[in-house]
Coordinates of N, CA and C in Angstrom, one line a residue:
X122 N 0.8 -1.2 0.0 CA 0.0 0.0 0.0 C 0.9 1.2 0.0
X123 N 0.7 2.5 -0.6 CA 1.2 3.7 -1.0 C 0.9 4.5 0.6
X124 N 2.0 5.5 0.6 CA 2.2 6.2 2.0 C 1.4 7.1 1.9
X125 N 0.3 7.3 2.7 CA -1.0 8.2 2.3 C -0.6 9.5 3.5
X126 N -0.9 10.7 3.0 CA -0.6 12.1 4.2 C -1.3 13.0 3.8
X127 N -2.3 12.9 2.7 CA -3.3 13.5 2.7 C -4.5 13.2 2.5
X128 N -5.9 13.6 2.5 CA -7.1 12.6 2.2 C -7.1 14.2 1.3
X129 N -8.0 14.3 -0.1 CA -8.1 15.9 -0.6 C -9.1 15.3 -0.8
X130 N -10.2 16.5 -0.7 CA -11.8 16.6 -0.9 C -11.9 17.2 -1.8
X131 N -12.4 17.1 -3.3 CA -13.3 17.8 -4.2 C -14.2 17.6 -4.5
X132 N -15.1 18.7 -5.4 CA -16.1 18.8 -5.9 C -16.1 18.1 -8.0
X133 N -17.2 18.0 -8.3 CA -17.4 17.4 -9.9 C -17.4 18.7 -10.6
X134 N -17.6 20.1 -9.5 CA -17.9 21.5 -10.6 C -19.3 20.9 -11.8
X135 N -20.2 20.6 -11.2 CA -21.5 19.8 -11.7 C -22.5 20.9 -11.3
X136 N -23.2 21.7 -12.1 CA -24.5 22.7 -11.7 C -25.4 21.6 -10.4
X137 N -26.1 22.4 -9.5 CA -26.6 22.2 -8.7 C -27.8 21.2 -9.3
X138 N -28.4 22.1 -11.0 CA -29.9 21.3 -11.5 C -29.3 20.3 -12.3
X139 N -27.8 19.8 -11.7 CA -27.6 18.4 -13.1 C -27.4 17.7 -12.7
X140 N -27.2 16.4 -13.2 CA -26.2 15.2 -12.9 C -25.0 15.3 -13.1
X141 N -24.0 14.1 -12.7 CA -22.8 13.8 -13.7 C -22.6 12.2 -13.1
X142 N -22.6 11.7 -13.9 CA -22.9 10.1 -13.8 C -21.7 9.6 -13.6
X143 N -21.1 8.6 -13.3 CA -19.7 7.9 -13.1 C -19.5 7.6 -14.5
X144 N -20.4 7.5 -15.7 CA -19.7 7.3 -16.8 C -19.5 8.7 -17.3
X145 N -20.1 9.4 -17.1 CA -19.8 10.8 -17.4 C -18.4 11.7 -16.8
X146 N -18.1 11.0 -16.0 CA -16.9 11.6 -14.9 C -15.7 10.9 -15.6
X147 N -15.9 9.5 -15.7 CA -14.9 8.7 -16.2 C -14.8 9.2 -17.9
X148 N -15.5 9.6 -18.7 CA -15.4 10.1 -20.3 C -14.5 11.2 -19.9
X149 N -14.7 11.8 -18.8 CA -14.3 13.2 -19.0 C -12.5 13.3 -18.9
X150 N -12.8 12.4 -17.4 CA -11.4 12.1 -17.1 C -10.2 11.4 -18.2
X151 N -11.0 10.5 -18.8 CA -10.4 9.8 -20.2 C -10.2 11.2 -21.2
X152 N -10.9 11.7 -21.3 CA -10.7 12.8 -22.4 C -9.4 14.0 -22.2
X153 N -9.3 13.9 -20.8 CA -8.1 14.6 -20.3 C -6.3 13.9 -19.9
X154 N -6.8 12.6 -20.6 CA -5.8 11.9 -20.1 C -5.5 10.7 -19.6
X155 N -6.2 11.0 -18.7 CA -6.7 10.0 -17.4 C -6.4 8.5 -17.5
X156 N -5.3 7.5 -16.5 CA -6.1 6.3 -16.8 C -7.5 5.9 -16.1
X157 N -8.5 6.9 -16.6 CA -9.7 6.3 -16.1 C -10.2 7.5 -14.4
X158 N -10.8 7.3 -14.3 CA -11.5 8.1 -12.8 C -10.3 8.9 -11.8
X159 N -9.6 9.8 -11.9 CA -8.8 10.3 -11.6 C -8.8 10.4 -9.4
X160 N -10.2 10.3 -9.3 CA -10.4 9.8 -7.9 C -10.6 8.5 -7.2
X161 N -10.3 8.5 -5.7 CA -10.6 7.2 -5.7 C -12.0 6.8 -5.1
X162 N -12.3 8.2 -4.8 CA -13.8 7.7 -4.8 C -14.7 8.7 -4.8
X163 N -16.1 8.7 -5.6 CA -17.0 9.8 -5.6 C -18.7 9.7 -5.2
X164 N -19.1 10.9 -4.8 CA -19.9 10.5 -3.7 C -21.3 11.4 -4.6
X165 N -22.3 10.5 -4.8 CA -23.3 10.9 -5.6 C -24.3 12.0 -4.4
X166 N -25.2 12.2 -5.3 CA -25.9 13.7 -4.5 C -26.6 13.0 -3.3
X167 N -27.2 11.4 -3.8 CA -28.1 10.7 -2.8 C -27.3 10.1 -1.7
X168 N -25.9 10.4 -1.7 CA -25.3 9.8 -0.8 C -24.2 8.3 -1.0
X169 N -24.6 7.5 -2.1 CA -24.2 6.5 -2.5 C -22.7 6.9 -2.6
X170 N -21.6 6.3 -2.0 CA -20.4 6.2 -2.3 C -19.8 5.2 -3.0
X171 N -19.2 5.3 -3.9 CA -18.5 4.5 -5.1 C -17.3 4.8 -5.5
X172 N -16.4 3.3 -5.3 CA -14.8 3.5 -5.4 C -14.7 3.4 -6.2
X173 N -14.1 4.4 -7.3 CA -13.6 4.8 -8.1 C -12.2 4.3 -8.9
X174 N -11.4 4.5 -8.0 CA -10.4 3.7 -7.9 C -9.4 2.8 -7.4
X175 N -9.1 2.2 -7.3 CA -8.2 1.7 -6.1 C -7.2 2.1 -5.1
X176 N -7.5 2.1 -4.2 CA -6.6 2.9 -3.6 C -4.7 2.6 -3.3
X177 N -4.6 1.4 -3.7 CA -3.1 1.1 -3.9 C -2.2 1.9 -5.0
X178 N -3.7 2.3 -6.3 CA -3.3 3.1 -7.3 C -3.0 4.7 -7.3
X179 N -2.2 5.1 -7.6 CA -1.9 6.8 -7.7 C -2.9 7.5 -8.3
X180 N -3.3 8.5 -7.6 CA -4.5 9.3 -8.6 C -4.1 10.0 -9.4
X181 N -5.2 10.6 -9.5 CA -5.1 11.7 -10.5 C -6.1 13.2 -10.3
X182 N -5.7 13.6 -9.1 CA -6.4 14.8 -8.8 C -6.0 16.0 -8.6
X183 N -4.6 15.6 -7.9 CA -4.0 17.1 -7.3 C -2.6 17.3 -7.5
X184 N -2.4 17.7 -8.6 CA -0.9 18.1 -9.1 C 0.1 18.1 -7.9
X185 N 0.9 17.3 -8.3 CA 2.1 17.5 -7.0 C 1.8 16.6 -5.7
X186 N 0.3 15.9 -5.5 CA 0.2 15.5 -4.5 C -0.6 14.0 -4.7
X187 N -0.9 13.8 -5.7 CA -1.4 12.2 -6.3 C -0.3 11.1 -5.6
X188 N 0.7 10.9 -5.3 CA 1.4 10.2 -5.2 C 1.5 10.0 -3.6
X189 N 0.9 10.6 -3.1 CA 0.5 10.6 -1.3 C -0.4 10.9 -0.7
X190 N -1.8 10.9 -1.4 CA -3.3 11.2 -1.4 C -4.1 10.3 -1.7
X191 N -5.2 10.7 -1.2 CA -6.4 9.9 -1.4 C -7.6 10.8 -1.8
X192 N -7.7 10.8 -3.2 CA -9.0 11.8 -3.6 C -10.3 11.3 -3.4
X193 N -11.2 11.9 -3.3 CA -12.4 12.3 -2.6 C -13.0 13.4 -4.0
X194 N -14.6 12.7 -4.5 CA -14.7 14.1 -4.9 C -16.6 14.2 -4.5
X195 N -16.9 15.0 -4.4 CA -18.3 15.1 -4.4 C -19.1 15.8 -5.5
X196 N -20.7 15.0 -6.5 CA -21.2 15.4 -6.8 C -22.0 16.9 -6.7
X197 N -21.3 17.8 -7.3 CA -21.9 19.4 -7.4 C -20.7 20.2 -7.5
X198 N -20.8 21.4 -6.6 CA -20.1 22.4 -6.5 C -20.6 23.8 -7.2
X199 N -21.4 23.7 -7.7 CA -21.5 24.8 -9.3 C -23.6 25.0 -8.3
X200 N -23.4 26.4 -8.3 CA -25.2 26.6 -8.1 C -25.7 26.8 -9.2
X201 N -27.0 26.9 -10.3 CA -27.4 26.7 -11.4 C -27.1 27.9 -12.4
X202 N -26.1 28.4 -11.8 CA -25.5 29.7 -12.8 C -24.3 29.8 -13.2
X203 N -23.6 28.5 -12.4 CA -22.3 27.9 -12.9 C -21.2 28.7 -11.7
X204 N -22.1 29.1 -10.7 CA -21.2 29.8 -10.1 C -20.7 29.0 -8.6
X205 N -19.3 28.7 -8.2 CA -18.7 28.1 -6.8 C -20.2 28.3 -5.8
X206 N -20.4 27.2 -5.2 CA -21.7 27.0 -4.0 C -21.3 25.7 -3.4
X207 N -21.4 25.2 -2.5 CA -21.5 24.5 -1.7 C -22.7 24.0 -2.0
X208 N -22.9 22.9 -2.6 CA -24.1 22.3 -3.0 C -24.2 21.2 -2.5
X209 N -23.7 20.1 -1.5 CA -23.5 19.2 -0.6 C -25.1 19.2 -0.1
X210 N -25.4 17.9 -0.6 CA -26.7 17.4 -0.2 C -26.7 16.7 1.5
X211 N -27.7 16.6 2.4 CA -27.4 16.0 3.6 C -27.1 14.6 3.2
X212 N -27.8 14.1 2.6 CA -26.8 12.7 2.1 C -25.0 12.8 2.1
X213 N -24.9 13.9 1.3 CA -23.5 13.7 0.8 C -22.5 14.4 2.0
X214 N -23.6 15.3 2.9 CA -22.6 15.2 3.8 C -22.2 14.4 5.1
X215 N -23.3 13.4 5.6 CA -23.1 12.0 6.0 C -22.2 11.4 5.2
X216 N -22.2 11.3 4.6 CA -21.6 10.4 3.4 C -20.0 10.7 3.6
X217 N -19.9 11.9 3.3 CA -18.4 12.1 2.8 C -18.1 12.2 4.7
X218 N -18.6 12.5 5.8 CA -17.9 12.6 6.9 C -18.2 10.8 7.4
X219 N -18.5 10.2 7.0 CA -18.2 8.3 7.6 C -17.4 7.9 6.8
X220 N -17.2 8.7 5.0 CA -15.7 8.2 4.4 C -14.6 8.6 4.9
X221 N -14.8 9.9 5.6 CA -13.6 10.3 5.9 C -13.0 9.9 7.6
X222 N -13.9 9.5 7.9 CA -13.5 9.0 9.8 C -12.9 7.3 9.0
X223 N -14.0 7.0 7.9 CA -13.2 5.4 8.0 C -11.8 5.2 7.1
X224 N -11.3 5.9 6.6 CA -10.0 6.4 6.3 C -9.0 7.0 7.3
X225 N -9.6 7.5 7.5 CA -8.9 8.2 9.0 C -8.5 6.8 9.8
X226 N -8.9 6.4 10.0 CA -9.0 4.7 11.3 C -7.7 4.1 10.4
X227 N -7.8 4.0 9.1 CA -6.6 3.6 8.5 C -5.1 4.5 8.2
X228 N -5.4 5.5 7.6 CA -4.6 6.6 7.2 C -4.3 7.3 8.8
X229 N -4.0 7.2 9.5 CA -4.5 8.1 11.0 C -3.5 9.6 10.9
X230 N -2.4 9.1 10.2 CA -1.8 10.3 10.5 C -2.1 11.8 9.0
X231 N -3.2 10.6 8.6 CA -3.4 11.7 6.6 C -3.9 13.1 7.2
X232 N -3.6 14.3 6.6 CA -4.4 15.6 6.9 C -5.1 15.5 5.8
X233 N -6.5 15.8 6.1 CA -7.8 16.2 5.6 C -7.9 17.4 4.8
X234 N -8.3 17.7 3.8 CA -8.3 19.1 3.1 C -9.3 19.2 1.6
X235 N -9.3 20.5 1.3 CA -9.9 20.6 0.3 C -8.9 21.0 -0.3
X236 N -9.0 20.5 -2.2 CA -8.2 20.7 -3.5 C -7.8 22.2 -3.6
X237 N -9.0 23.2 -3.0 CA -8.1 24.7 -2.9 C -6.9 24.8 -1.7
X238 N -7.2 24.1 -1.0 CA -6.2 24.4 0.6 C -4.7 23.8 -0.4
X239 N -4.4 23.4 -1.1 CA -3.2 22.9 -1.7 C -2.7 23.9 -2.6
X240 N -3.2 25.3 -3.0 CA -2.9 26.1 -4.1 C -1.5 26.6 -3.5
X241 N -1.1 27.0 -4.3 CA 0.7 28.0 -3.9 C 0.4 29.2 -2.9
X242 N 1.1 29.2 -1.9 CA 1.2 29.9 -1.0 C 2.2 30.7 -1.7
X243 N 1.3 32.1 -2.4 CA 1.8 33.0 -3.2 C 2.4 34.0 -2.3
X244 N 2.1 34.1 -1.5 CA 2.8 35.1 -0.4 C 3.5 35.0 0.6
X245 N 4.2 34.0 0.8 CA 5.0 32.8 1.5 C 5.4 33.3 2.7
X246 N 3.5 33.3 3.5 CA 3.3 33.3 4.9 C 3.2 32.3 5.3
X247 N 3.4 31.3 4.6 CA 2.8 30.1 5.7 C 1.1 29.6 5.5
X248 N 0.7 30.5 5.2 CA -0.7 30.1 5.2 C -1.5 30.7 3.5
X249 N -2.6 29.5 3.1 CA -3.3 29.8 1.8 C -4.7 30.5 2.4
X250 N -4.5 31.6 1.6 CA -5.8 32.3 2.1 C -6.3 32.2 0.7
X251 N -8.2 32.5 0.9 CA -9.0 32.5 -0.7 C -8.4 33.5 -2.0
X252 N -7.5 34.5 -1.3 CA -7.0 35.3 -2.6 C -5.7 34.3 -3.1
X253 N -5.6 33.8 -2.8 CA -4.0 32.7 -3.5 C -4.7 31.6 -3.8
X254 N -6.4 30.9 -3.7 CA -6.6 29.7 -4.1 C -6.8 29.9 -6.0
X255 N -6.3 28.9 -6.1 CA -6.1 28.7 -8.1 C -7.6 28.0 -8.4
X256 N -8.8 27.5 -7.4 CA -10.0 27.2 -7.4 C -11.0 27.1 -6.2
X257 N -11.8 27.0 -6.1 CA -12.6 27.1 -5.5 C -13.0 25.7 -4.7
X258 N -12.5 24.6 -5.6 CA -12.8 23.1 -5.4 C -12.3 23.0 -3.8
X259 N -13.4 22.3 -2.8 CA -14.9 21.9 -2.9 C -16.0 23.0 -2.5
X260 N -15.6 24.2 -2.6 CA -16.4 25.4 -2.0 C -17.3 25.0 -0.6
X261 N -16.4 24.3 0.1 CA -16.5 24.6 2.0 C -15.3 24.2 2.5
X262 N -15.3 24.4 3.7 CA -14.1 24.6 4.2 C -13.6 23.0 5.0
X263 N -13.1 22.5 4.5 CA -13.0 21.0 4.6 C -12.4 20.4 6.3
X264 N -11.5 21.2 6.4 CA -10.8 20.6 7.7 C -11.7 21.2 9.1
X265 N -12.6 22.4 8.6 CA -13.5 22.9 9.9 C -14.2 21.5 10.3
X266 N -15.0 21.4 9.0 CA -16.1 20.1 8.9 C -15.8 19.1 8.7
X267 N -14.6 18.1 8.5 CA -14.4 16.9 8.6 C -13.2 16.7 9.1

């Protein structure tokens, strides 16, 4: 098994009034490259979690940090104007906080975060604030809440 030290939480950037289906996720990811579902696992609006990938395999989510992570992405992100929202259905937020304690139990020492908390610390305080994030992905704040 690969040395895990991060768990990263994203969003699909999916409008609030849409879907995006695991074949739809996996075309997209293939169209960019991808071998196949760039996460290891993605969490539908109803709550349903589905592994994506394996987790012995390297993802494909977060530049620079695929190789000691475990991606996470959740269905939404986008409110029906295409604009950053926290669209996390109560499903999906059960959901993503029992995936992330039962990772935790294994990974114990991984830090938790969202795909913006990893952007370049452009001002090299030490700390990423929203003006230095390169996205918005998962538009909440991940380590308050899980």
């Amino acid at each position: 098994m690969r040395n895990i030290n991060y768990i990263i939480v994203h969003c699909s950037a999916t409008r609030e009034d849409r879907c995006l289906t695991v074949a739809a996720l996996e075309a997209e990811h293939r169209r960019r490259g991808f071998d196949g579902i760039g996460y290891h696992y993605y969490v539908r609006k109803d709550g349903t979690v589905l592994s994506t990938r394996p987790l012995a395999k390297v993802g494909a989510h977060c530049r620079g940090y695929n190789r000691y992570s475990i991606g996470i992405c959740y269905e939404g992100g986008l409110d029906s104007q295409g604009r950053a929202k926290d669209t996390r259905t109560p499903e999906q937020r059960m959901a993503l906080r029992q995936l992330v304690a039962r990772l935790l139990r294994r990974f114990h020492n991984a830090r938790v975060c969202g795909h913006r908390d990893l952007s370049p610390d452009l001002n090299g305080d030490g700390r990423i604030t929203s003006d230095e994030w390169t996205k918005q992905c998962p538009c909440f704040e991940v380590a308050k809440e899980l």
